[in-house]
mmCIF file of C-alpha atoms and ligand atoms in Angstrom:
data_model
loop_
_atom_site.group_PDB
_atom_site.id
_atom_site.type_symbol
_atom_site.label_atom_id
_atom_site.label_comp_id
_atom_site.label_asym_id
_atom_site.label_seq_id
_atom_site.Cartn_x
_atom_site.Cartn_y
_atom_site.Cartn_z
ATOM 1 C CA MET F 1 98.181 92.205 87.116
ATOM 2 C CA SER F 2 96.034 90.105 89.422
ATOM 3 C CA THR F 3 92.341 90.029 88.617
ATOM 4 C CA THR F 4 91.302 88.907 92.093
ATOM 5 C CA VAL F 5 89.289 91.377 94.113
ATOM 6 C CA GLU F 6 91.434 92.871 96.834
ATOM 7 C CA LEU F 7 90.373 93.999 100.234
ATOM 8 C CA PHE F 8 93.764 95.111 101.411
ATOM 9 C CA SER F 9 94.267 97.217 104.466
ATOM 10 C CA ALA F 10 97.395 97.679 106.548
ATOM 11 C CA PRO F 11 97.563 98.124 110.319
ATOM 12 C CA ALA F 12 97.677 101.677 111.645
ATOM 13 C CA ALA F 13 98.430 101.419 115.392
ATOM 14 C CA GLU F 14 101.237 103.531 116.853
ATOM 15 C CA GLN F 15 102.243 102.251 120.261
ATOM 16 C CA ASP F 16 104.960 100.794 122.442
ATOM 17 C CA LEU F 17 104.909 97.011 122.408
ATOM 18 C CA ALA F 18 106.253 95.961 125.799
ATOM 19 C CA VAL F 19 108.601 93.640 123.910
ATOM 20 C CA VAL F 20 109.630 90.562 125.887
ATOM 21 C CA ASN F 21 111.646 89.044 123.052
ATOM 22 C CA LEU F 22 111.864 89.426 119.286
ATOM 23 C CA ARG F 23 110.629 85.924 118.522
ATOM 24 C CA GLU F 24 107.165 86.483 119.965
ATOM 25 C CA LEU F 25 106.615 89.421 117.622
ATOM 26 C CA GLU F 26 105.926 87.011 114.761
ATOM 27 C CA ASP F 27 102.899 85.426 116.473
ATOM 28 C CA ARG F 28 101.653 88.818 117.576
ATOM 29 C CA ALA F 29 102.013 90.265 114.067
ATOM 30 C CA ALA F 30 100.194 87.275 112.539
ATOM 31 C CA LYS F 31 97.087 88.475 114.360
ATOM 32 C CA VAL F 32 97.127 91.950 112.806
ATOM 33 C CA LEU F 33 98.387 91.194 109.274
ATOM 34 C CA GLN F 34 96.322 89.747 106.469
ATOM 35 C CA THR F 35 97.176 86.220 105.302
ATOM 36 C CA GLY F 36 98.876 87.167 102.020
ATOM 37 C CA PRO F 37 101.111 89.921 103.445
ATOM 38 C CA PHE F 38 101.966 87.818 106.517
ATOM 39 C CA GLY F 39 102.923 84.863 104.292
ATOM 40 C CA TYR F 40 105.080 87.103 102.092
ATOM 41 C CA ILE F 41 106.903 88.563 105.092
ATOM 42 C CA SER F 42 107.313 85.480 107.257
ATOM 43 C CA GLY F 43 107.813 82.804 104.623
ATOM 44 C CA GLY F 44 110.951 81.257 103.219
ATOM 45 C CA SER F 45 111.589 79.168 100.151
ATOM 46 C CA GLY F 46 111.169 75.422 99.581
ATOM 47 C CA ASP F 47 111.153 73.397 102.778
ATOM 48 C CA GLU F 48 112.363 76.451 104.704
ATOM 49 C CA ILE F 49 115.502 74.588 105.816
ATOM 50 C CA THR F 50 117.608 77.743 105.532
ATOM 51 C CA LEU F 51 114.915 79.907 107.120
ATOM 52 C CA ARG F 52 115.035 77.699 110.226
ATOM 53 C CA GLU F 53 118.800 77.229 110.196
ATOM 54 C CA ASN F 54 119.314 80.997 110.201
ATOM 55 C CA VAL F 55 117.913 81.110 113.735
ATOM 56 C CA GLU F 56 118.755 77.637 115.007
ATOM 57 C CA ALA F 57 122.445 77.638 114.040
ATOM 58 C CA PHE F 58 123.105 80.354 116.623
ATOM 59 C CA ASP F 59 122.573 77.520 119.104
ATOM 60 C CA ASP F 60 125.647 75.726 117.725
ATOM 61 C CA TYR F 61 127.784 77.948 119.945
ATOM 62 C CA ARG F 62 128.073 78.538 123.632
ATOM 63 C CA ILE F 63 129.445 81.693 125.216
ATOM 64 C CA VAL F 64 132.164 81.334 127.843
ATOM 65 C CA PRO F 65 131.769 84.287 130.226
ATOM 66 C CA ARG F 66 134.620 86.053 132.031
ATOM 67 C CA TYR F 67 134.019 87.458 135.525
ATOM 68 C CA LEU F 68 135.791 89.744 138.004
ATOM 69 C CA THR F 69 136.680 92.073 135.146
ATOM 70 C CA GLY F 70 135.709 95.281 136.953
ATOM 71 C CA LEU F 71 133.152 95.931 134.220
ATOM 72 C CA ASP F 72 130.101 97.941 135.225
ATOM 73 C CA GLU F 73 128.211 99.204 132.160
ATOM 74 C CA PRO F 74 129.355 97.996 128.730
ATOM 75 C CA ASP F 75 129.494 100.460 125.832
ATOM 76 C CA ILE F 76 127.446 98.990 122.979
ATOM 77 C CA SER F 77 128.155 101.817 120.523
ATOM 78 C CA THR F 78 130.397 101.221 117.537
ATOM 79 C CA GLU F 79 131.668 102.816 114.336
ATOM 80 C CA ILE F 80 130.486 101.801 110.885
ATOM 81 C CA PHE F 81 132.333 103.330 107.910
ATOM 82 C CA GLY F 82 133.805 105.877 110.335
ATOM 83 C CA THR F 83 130.440 106.988 111.771
ATOM 84 C CA LYS F 84 129.468 106.362 115.370
ATOM 85 C CA VAL F 85 126.193 104.466 115.800
ATOM 86 C CA ALA F 86 124.324 103.458 118.937
ATOM 87 C CA ALA F 87 124.808 99.702 118.446
ATOM 88 C CA PRO F 88 126.157 97.242 115.858
ATOM 89 C CA ILE F 89 122.625 96.661 114.584
ATOM 90 C CA PHE F 90 121.039 97.864 111.326
ATOM 91 C CA CYS F 91 117.885 97.579 109.259
ATOM 92 C CA PRO F 92 118.528 95.468 106.152
ATOM 93 C CA PRO F 93 116.667 96.272 102.925
ATOM 94 C CA MET F 94 113.130 94.953 102.687
ATOM 95 C CA ALA F 95 110.574 95.562 99.984
ATOM 96 C CA ALA F 96 107.089 96.946 100.501
ATOM 97 C CA HIS F 97 106.823 98.094 104.123
ATOM 98 C CA GLY F 98 103.357 99.306 103.130
ATOM 99 C CA LEU F 99 102.227 95.716 103.611
ATOM 100 C CA ALA F 100 102.950 96.039 107.322
ATOM 101 C CA HIS F 101 101.731 99.533 108.216
ATOM 102 C CA ILE F 102 100.060 102.558 106.660
ATOM 103 C CA THR F 103 103.173 104.642 107.344
ATOM 104 C CA ALA F 104 105.269 102.106 105.378
ATOM 105 C CA GLU F 105 108.970 103.066 105.143
ATOM 106 C CA LEU F 106 108.342 106.403 106.881
ATOM 107 C CA GLY F 107 107.487 104.445 110.032
ATOM 108 C CA SER F 108 110.332 101.957 109.870
ATOM 109 C CA SER F 109 112.973 104.566 109.053
ATOM 110 C CA HIS F 110 111.699 106.861 111.814
ATOM 111 C CA GLY F 111 111.978 104.018 114.340
ATOM 112 C CA TRP F 112 115.524 103.096 113.282
ATOM 113 C CA GLY F 113 116.517 106.779 113.115
ATOM 114 C CA GLU F 114 115.329 107.418 116.676
ATOM 115 C CA ALA F 115 117.425 104.429 117.750
ATOM 116 C CA ASN F 116 120.446 105.966 115.954
ATOM 117 C CA CYS F 117 121.213 102.861 113.931
ATOM 118 C CA PRO F 118 121.714 102.491 110.162
ATOM 119 C CA TYR F 119 118.693 101.996 107.930
ATOM 120 C CA THR F 120 118.697 100.596 104.394
ATOM 121 C CA MET F 121 116.281 102.139 101.905
ATOM 122 C CA ALA F 122 115.170 99.458 99.443
ATOM 123 C CA THR F 123 114.738 99.793 95.685
ATOM 124 C CA LEU F 124 111.281 98.249 96.082
ATOM 125 C CA SER F 125 110.092 100.655 98.764
ATOM 126 C CA ASN F 126 106.547 101.954 98.686
ATOM 127 C CA THR F 127 107.891 105.429 99.480
ATOM 128 C CA LEU F 128 110.181 107.776 97.562
ATOM 129 C CA ILE F 129 113.812 107.548 98.665
ATOM 130 C CA GLU F 130 113.833 111.296 99.348
ATOM 131 C CA HIS F 131 110.902 110.980 101.755
ATOM 132 C CA ILE F 132 112.297 107.942 103.564
ATOM 133 C CA ALA F 133 115.546 109.813 104.103
ATOM 134 C CA THR F 134 113.843 112.748 105.817
ATOM 135 C CA ALA F 135 112.176 110.391 108.305
ATOM 136 C CA HIS F 136 115.605 109.094 109.410
ATOM 137 C CA PRO F 137 117.657 112.242 109.949
ATOM 138 C CA ALA F 138 119.976 110.766 112.594
ATOM 139 C CA GLY F 139 122.258 107.831 111.888
ATOM 140 C CA PRO F 140 123.571 106.508 108.588
ATOM 141 C CA LYS F 141 121.258 105.692 105.693
ATOM 142 C CA TRP F 142 122.153 103.171 103.032
ATOM 143 C CA PHE F 143 120.457 102.466 99.724
ATOM 144 C CA GLN F 144 119.894 98.947 98.378
ATOM 145 C CA LEU F 145 120.034 98.531 94.640
ATOM 146 C CA TYR F 146 118.363 95.880 92.545
ATOM 147 C CA PHE F 147 120.218 96.271 89.262
ATOM 148 C CA ALA F 148 117.766 97.411 86.577
ATOM 149 C CA LYS F 149 118.146 96.291 82.969
ATOM 150 C CA ASP F 150 118.295 100.006 82.141
ATOM 151 C CA LYS F 151 121.783 101.111 83.268
ATOM 152 C CA GLY F 152 120.730 104.756 83.085
ATOM 153 C CA LEU F 153 118.046 104.049 85.694
ATOM 154 C CA ASN F 154 120.651 102.457 87.986
ATOM 155 C CA ALA F 155 122.877 105.518 87.709
ATOM 156 C CA GLU F 156 119.913 107.797 88.348
ATOM 157 C CA LEU F 157 118.766 105.832 91.407
ATOM 158 C CA LEU F 158 122.282 105.776 92.855
ATOM 159 C CA GLN F 159 122.674 109.520 92.411
ATOM 160 C CA ARG F 160 119.240 110.216 93.869
ATOM 161 C CA ALA F 161 120.052 108.059 96.893
ATOM 162 C CA LYS F 162 123.355 109.858 97.373
ATOM 163 C CA ALA F 163 121.682 113.279 97.097
ATOM 164 C CA ALA F 164 119.113 112.125 99.674
ATOM 165 C CA GLY F 165 121.928 111.347 102.122
ATOM 166 C CA ALA F 166 122.815 107.691 101.523
ATOM 167 C CA THR F 167 126.372 107.037 102.657
ATOM 168 C CA ALA F 168 126.711 103.500 101.261
ATOM 169 C CA ILE F 169 125.152 101.309 98.600
ATOM 170 C CA VAL F 170 123.951 97.806 99.385
ATOM 171 C CA PHE F 171 124.179 95.901 96.109
ATOM 172 C CA ALA F 172 121.869 92.875 96.503
ATOM 173 C CA VAL F 173 123.133 90.172 94.149
ATOM 174 C CA ASP F 174 121.070 87.153 95.183
ATOM 175 C CA LEU F 175 117.661 87.859 93.665
ATOM 176 C CA GLU F 176 117.716 87.748 89.891
ATOM 177 C CA ARG F 177 114.519 85.813 90.307
ATOM 178 C CA PRO F 178 112.650 84.978 93.518
ATOM 179 C CA GLY F 179 113.097 81.644 95.281
ATOM 180 C CA ASN F 180 110.115 79.275 95.305
ATOM 181 C CA ARG F 181 108.156 80.748 98.135
ATOM 182 C CA GLU F 182 105.308 78.380 98.739
ATOM 183 C CA ALA F 183 103.301 80.625 101.054
ATOM 184 C CA ASP F 184 103.037 83.142 98.208
ATOM 185 C CA MET F 185 101.947 80.390 95.817
ATOM 186 C CA LYS F 186 99.286 79.127 98.221
ATOM 187 C CA ASN F 187 98.020 82.639 98.867
ATOM 188 C CA ASP F 188 98.324 83.706 95.211
ATOM 189 C CA PHE F 189 100.133 86.699 96.641
ATOM 190 C CA HIS F 190 100.435 89.882 94.586
ATOM 191 C CA PHE F 191 101.425 93.257 95.942
ATOM 192 C CA PRO F 192 98.133 95.087 96.576
ATOM 193 C CA SER F 193 97.492 97.598 93.795
ATOM 194 C CA ILE F 194 97.131 100.397 96.339
ATOM 195 C CA LEU F 195 100.866 100.037 97.140
ATOM 196 C CA LYS F 196 103.084 101.713 94.556
ATOM 197 C CA PHE F 197 106.815 101.325 93.914
ATOM 198 C CA PRO F 198 107.493 104.981 93.235
ATOM 199 C CA ASN F 199 111.280 104.670 92.853
ATOM 200 C CA ILE F 200 111.043 102.351 89.860
ATOM 201 C CA PRO F 201 109.246 103.550 86.780
ATOM 202 C CA GLY F 202 107.508 100.556 85.242
ATOM 203 C CA ALA F 203 107.145 98.540 88.481
ATOM 204 C CA LEU F 204 103.410 98.229 88.366
ATOM 205 C CA ALA F 205 101.402 97.854 91.527
ATOM 206 C CA GLY F 206 99.314 94.692 91.751
ATOM 207 C CA GLU F 207 102.094 92.457 90.409
ATOM 208 C CA SER F 208 103.845 89.442 91.900
ATOM 209 C CA LEU F 209 107.521 89.763 92.846
ATOM 210 C CA GLY F 210 108.394 87.523 89.881
ATOM 211 C CA GLU F 211 106.744 89.958 87.437
ATOM 212 C CA ILE F 212 108.448 92.969 88.996
ATOM 213 C CA MET F 213 111.863 91.307 88.889
ATOM 214 C CA LYS F 214 111.612 91.144 85.087
ATOM 215 C CA LEU F 215 112.617 94.819 85.125
ATOM 216 C CA PHE F 216 115.980 93.859 86.614
ATOM 217 C CA LYS F 217 119.038 92.405 84.953
ATOM 218 C CA HIS F 218 119.435 88.633 84.788
ATOM 219 C CA GLY F 219 123.018 87.440 84.469
ATOM 220 C CA LEU F 220 124.714 89.880 86.849
ATOM 221 C CA ASP F 221 128.515 89.737 86.847
ATOM 222 C CA TRP F 222 131.439 91.261 88.693
ATOM 223 C CA ASP F 223 131.672 94.217 86.303
ATOM 224 C CA ASP F 224 128.283 95.277 87.649
ATOM 225 C CA VAL F 225 129.943 95.766 91.049
ATOM 226 C CA THR F 226 132.428 98.091 89.384
ATOM 227 C CA PHE F 227 129.541 99.958 87.735
ATOM 228 C CA VAL F 228 127.730 100.444 91.055
ATOM 229 C CA ARG F 229 130.918 101.661 92.718
ATOM 230 C CA GLU F 230 131.781 104.120 89.953
ATOM 231 C CA ALA F 231 128.246 105.359 89.317
ATOM 232 C CA SER F 232 127.615 106.032 93.012
ATOM 233 C CA GLY F 233 131.035 107.124 94.243
ATOM 234 C CA LEU F 234 130.018 105.530 97.560
ATOM 235 C CA PRO F 235 131.223 102.490 99.517
ATOM 236 C CA VAL F 236 129.544 99.357 98.176
ATOM 237 C CA ILE F 237 128.385 96.482 100.379
ATOM 238 C CA VAL F 238 127.911 93.375 98.223
ATOM 239 C CA LYS F 239 124.938 91.688 99.898
ATOM 240 C CA GLY F 240 123.855 88.075 99.634
ATOM 241 C CA LEU F 241 127.221 86.326 99.718
ATOM 242 C CA LEU F 242 127.734 82.938 101.353
ATOM 243 C CA SER F 243 130.819 81.676 99.537
ATOM 244 C CA PRO F 244 134.367 82.608 100.617
ATOM 245 C CA HIS F 245 135.316 82.687 96.940
ATOM 246 C CA ASP F 246 132.692 85.344 96.216
ATOM 247 C CA ALA F 247 133.794 87.376 99.234
ATOM 248 C CA LYS F 248 137.352 87.351 97.891
ATOM 249 C CA MET F 249 136.150 88.392 94.434
ATOM 250 C CA ALA F 250 134.027 91.186 95.902
ATOM 251 C CA ILE F 251 137.094 92.665 97.588
ATOM 252 C CA GLU F 252 139.060 92.369 94.331
ATOM 253 C CA TYR F 253 136.300 94.311 92.592
ATOM 254 C CA GLY F 254 136.477 97.091 95.169
ATOM 255 C CA ALA F 255 133.678 96.215 97.611
ATOM 256 C CA SER F 256 133.955 98.187 100.845
ATOM 257 C CA ALA F 257 132.100 95.512 102.821
ATOM 258 C CA ILE F 258 130.693 92.010 102.516
ATOM 259 C CA GLY F 259 127.033 91.322 103.294
ATOM 260 C CA VAL F 260 126.767 87.723 104.477
ATOM 261 C CA SER F 261 123.123 86.870 103.889
ATOM 262 C CA ASN F 262 120.802 84.290 102.358
ATOM 263 C CA HIS F 263 118.011 86.829 101.979
ATOM 264 C CA GLY F 264 116.337 85.557 105.133
ATOM 265 C CA GLY F 265 115.972 82.030 103.691
ATOM 266 C CA ARG F 266 113.798 83.367 100.854
ATOM 267 C CA GLN F 267 116.034 82.553 97.886
ATOM 268 C CA LEU F 268 117.765 79.185 97.333
ATOM 269 C CA ASP F 269 116.754 76.775 100.091
ATOM 270 C CA ASN F 270 119.340 74.432 101.652
ATOM 271 C CA VAL F 271 122.077 77.065 101.541
ATOM 272 C CA PRO F 272 123.926 77.589 104.841
ATOM 273 C CA GLY F 273 122.455 79.658 107.628
ATOM 274 C CA ALA F 274 124.127 83.072 107.706
ATOM 275 C CA ILE F 275 125.957 82.371 110.982
ATOM 276 C CA VAL F 276 127.191 79.062 109.496
ATOM 277 C CA ALA F 277 128.719 80.818 106.479
ATOM 278 C CA LEU F 278 130.222 83.669 108.514
ATOM 279 C CA PRO F 279 133.410 82.063 109.923
ATOM 280 C CA LEU F 280 134.482 80.828 106.478
ATOM 281 C CA ILE F 281 134.085 84.326 105.085
ATOM 282 C CA THR F 282 135.833 85.943 108.045
ATOM 283 C CA ASP F 283 138.713 83.618 107.296
ATOM 284 C CA VAL F 284 139.239 84.837 103.730
ATOM 285 C CA VAL F 285 138.419 88.492 104.379
ATOM 286 C CA GLN F 286 141.180 88.692 107.007
ATOM 287 C CA GLY F 287 139.923 92.020 108.355
ATOM 288 C CA ARG F 288 140.428 93.866 105.040
ATOM 289 C CA VAL F 289 136.805 95.122 104.965
ATOM 290 C CA PRO F 290 133.933 94.971 107.442
ATOM 291 C CA ILE F 291 131.486 92.074 107.274
ATOM 292 C CA PHE F 292 127.779 92.615 107.885
ATOM 293 C CA LEU F 293 125.531 89.640 108.615
ATOM 294 C CA ASP F 294 121.787 89.281 108.459
ATOM 295 C CA GLY F 295 119.507 86.282 108.854
ATOM 296 C CA GLY F 296 117.904 84.921 112.008
ATOM 297 C CA VAL F 297 119.225 87.525 114.465
ATOM 298 C CA ARG F 298 116.612 87.563 117.222
ATOM 299 C CA ARG F 299 118.572 87.805 120.479
ATOM 300 C CA GLY F 300 121.249 89.921 122.100
ATOM 301 C CA VAL F 301 123.387 86.786 122.383
ATOM 302 C CA HIS F 302 123.014 86.308 118.598
ATOM 303 C CA VAL F 303 124.490 89.786 118.064
ATOM 304 C CA LEU F 304 127.364 88.881 120.367
ATOM 305 C CA GLU F 305 127.990 85.571 118.595
ATOM 306 C CA ALA F 306 128.009 87.161 115.136
ATOM 307 C CA LEU F 307 130.482 89.807 116.295
ATOM 308 C CA ALA F 308 132.664 87.145 117.920
ATOM 309 C CA LEU F 309 132.753 85.284 114.607
ATOM 310 C CA GLY F 310 133.872 88.333 112.654
ATOM 311 C CA ALA F 311 130.838 90.491 111.813
ATOM 312 C CA SER F 312 131.027 94.242 112.413
ATOM 313 C CA ALA F 313 127.251 94.635 112.633
ATOM 314 C CA VAL F 314 124.074 92.607 112.125
ATOM 315 C CA GLY F 315 120.818 93.254 110.308
ATOM 316 C CA VAL F 316 117.410 92.577 111.822
ATOM 317 C CA GLY F 317 114.835 91.991 109.092
ATOM 318 C CA ARG F 318 111.439 90.475 109.838
ATOM 319 C CA PRO F 319 111.229 91.767 113.447
ATOM 320 C CA THR F 320 111.349 95.269 111.929
ATOM 321 C CA LEU F 321 108.239 94.567 109.851
ATOM 322 C CA TYR F 322 106.451 92.756 112.678
ATOM 323 C CA SER F 323 107.069 95.593 115.120
ATOM 324 C CA LEU F 324 106.066 98.115 112.437
ATOM 325 C CA ALA F 325 102.786 96.232 111.955
ATOM 326 C CA LEU F 326 102.137 96.141 115.681
ATOM 327 C CA GLY F 327 103.070 99.669 116.635
ATOM 328 C CA GLY F 328 104.306 101.840 113.749
ATOM 329 C CA TRP F 329 107.524 103.755 114.358
ATOM 330 C CA LEU F 330 107.082 103.449 118.125
ATOM 331 C CA GLY F 331 106.886 99.676 117.802
ATOM 332 C CA VAL F 332 110.030 99.549 115.667
ATOM 333 C CA HIS F 333 111.860 101.769 118.143
ATOM 334 C CA ASP F 334 110.714 99.583 121.023
ATOM 335 C CA MET F 335 111.947 96.439 119.264
ATOM 336 C CA ILE F 336 115.394 97.928 118.637
ATOM 337 C CA GLU F 337 115.714 99.274 122.173
ATOM 338 C CA HIS F 338 114.817 95.826 123.492
ATOM 339 C CA LEU F 339 117.476 94.175 121.345
ATOM 340 C CA LYS F 340 120.018 96.775 122.454
ATOM 341 C CA GLN F 341 119.220 95.957 126.079
ATOM 342 C CA GLU F 342 119.594 92.217 125.488
ATOM 343 C CA PHE F 343 122.918 92.862 123.740
ATOM 344 C CA ALA F 344 124.140 95.126 126.554
ATOM 345 C CA LEU F 345 123.211 92.426 129.071
ATOM 346 C CA ALA F 346 125.022 89.777 127.013
ATOM 347 C CA MET F 347 128.147 91.966 126.965
ATOM 348 C CA LYS F 348 127.892 92.739 130.671
ATOM 349 C CA LEU F 349 127.375 89.115 131.714
ATOM 350 C CA SER F 350 130.123 87.806 129.446
ATOM 351 C CA GLY F 351 132.652 90.440 130.448
ATOM 352 C CA ALA F 352 132.994 92.477 127.232
ATOM 353 C CA ALA F 353 133.366 96.179 128.006
ATOM 354 C CA ARG F 354 133.385 97.461 124.421
ATOM 355 C CA VAL F 355 132.202 96.090 121.095
ATOM 356 C CA LYS F 356 135.784 95.699 119.940
ATOM 357 C CA ASP F 357 136.497 93.459 122.960
ATOM 358 C CA ILE F 358 134.183 90.771 121.558
ATOM 359 C CA HIS F 359 136.334 88.031 120.023
ATOM 360 C CA ALA F 360 136.222 84.450 118.782
ATOM 361 C CA GLY F 361 137.739 83.092 122.001
ATOM 362 C CA MET F 362 134.482 83.897 123.827
ATOM 363 C CA LEU F 363 132.708 81.061 121.988
ATOM 364 C CA VAL F 364 132.970 77.304 122.095
ATOM 365 C CA PRO F 365 131.215 74.995 119.660
ATOM 366 C CA GLN F 366 128.105 73.449 121.137
ATOM 367 C CA THR F 367 129.535 69.962 120.451
ATOM 368 C CA THR F 368 132.176 70.705 123.069
ATOM 369 C CA SER F 369 129.482 71.147 125.702
ATOM 370 C CA ILE F 370 127.866 67.874 124.607
ATOM 371 C CA ARG F 371 131.201 66.082 124.963
ATOM 372 C CA PHE F 372 131.703 67.788 128.317
ATOM 373 C CA ARG F 373 128.311 66.566 129.540
ATOM 374 C CA GLN F 374 129.007 63.040 128.315
ATOM 375 C CA SER F 375 132.451 62.695 129.882
HETATM 376 C C1 LIG O 1 109.503 90.829 103.524
HETATM 377 C C2 LIG O 1 110.948 90.852 103.131
HETATM 378 C C3 LIG O 1 111.332 91.577 102.007
HETATM 379 C C4 LIG O 1 112.690 91.608 101.635
HETATM 380 N N1 LIG O 1 113.058 92.395 100.574
HETATM 381 C C5 LIG O 1 114.370 92.531 100.274
HETATM 382 C C6 LIG O 1 114.776 93.446 99.261
HETATM 383 O O1 LIG O 1 113.959 94.118 98.624
HETATM 384 N N2 LIG O 1 116.106 93.548 99.022
HETATM 385 C C7 LIG O 1 117.038 92.802 99.703
HETATM 386 O O2 LIG O 1 118.233 92.935 99.449
HETATM 387 N N3 LIG O 1 116.663 91.950 100.693
HETATM 388 C C8 LIG O 1 115.373 91.811 100.991
HETATM 389 N N4 LIG O 1 114.993 90.986 102.022
HETATM 390 C C9 LIG O 1 116.031 90.265 102.795
HETATM 391 C C10 LIG O 1 116.516 91.099 103.989
HETATM 392 O O3 LIG O 1 117.335 92.157 103.564
HETATM 393 C C11 LIG O 1 117.371 90.253 104.953
HETATM 394 O O4 LIG O 1 118.373 89.608 104.215
HETATM 395 C C12 LIG O 1 116.567 89.212 105.746
HETATM 396 O O5 LIG O 1 115.278 89.666 106.050
HETATM 397 C C13 LIG O 1 117.309 88.899 107.044
HETATM 398 O O6 LIG O 1 116.725 87.832 107.694
HETATM 399 P P1 LIG O 1 115.708 87.977 108.958
HETATM 400 O O7 LIG O 1 114.400 88.417 108.374
HETATM 401 O O8 LIG O 1 115.697 86.600 109.504
HETATM 402 O O9 LIG O 1 116.290 88.984 109.921
HETATM 403 C C14 LIG O 1 113.656 90.899 102.388
HETATM 404 C C15 LIG O 1 113.242 90.176 103.509
HETATM 405 C C16 LIG O 1 111.915 90.152 103.893
HETATM 406 C C17 LIG O 1 111.515 89.387 105.127
#
């Protein structure tokens, strides 16, 4: 427990944001968030190589548009686990939305629910799962599990999430201990004691992430995937994979989807950007299960690129918290609607009528355009 005196307060505004693009939300949010919370949300680990690559590696591709296709309005809706959603975009799990806004997860889930896109309830939410679920009545809800040392608690959490309406479990396997996040070190960041973690008995408020993670199992193995699958009876998305070998193993152990992710560049630094890892994983998965990608998605063209390289949907992390900080549920809704519009425009201008029409042949590597310019 930190002994420093806290003067924590979270933003409370509820408003549309007139979003121009998702990138600018970070600078805008920096003005309304306190230093410690902003550092925790925005920061990555180490030299932040992976944090940057997550966004920048989308620029390694160029989209080759097709014209005269007769396409008027593209249809950006899709199906995820057999359920229709408004767009192939979802909210990935993030801890402690109470850092960003007084409505915490009630605000973020409301915003994503109004946009009719999937929302992931996190183990380390500041709100009870049952309450988050009621704020997101429309659209699929998923529950992210950090695997507690107490197996009984895992089973209980999974059953509670299912009873609250979760239709899939996101098993996050990449955070047995936090990466070295230097912003948090500099800011001596601890979760403010006013913010509770009500889903986890024993997760004391006022702790650092490292302290809280001591409640969770170290030394996870593939049998834990089997446990999560059997204890929940729900489809399991194994989240945090970057290696084709692990993707293959996950399918062998009954995963219903692969979550390609490096935790937003917050865990091991110098691992590949999510969009860099994706094609290798698509290659081994061979369409057997859907692939979900998160990390650095900030543009409609990024959504299109990820889908072209084999993802079924993409998660949008930090922009959710920035828009929550700036405008509560209305801000989150505004952010998603903006991204949907950018994605619809990308489909329209590249000639893709439906989400399933997006394919690898629409992309060329950026090096090709360099060679083209040099010839
Ligand atoms: C503030 C913050 C908290 C996070 N907490 C969790 C978490 O509790 N569980 C988890 O699986 N991933 C967590 N993540 C990772 C996200 O699920 C996701 O992988 C990442 O944010 C995607 O990258 P992006 O922020 O560039 O969109 C967190 C990310 C952020 C920014």
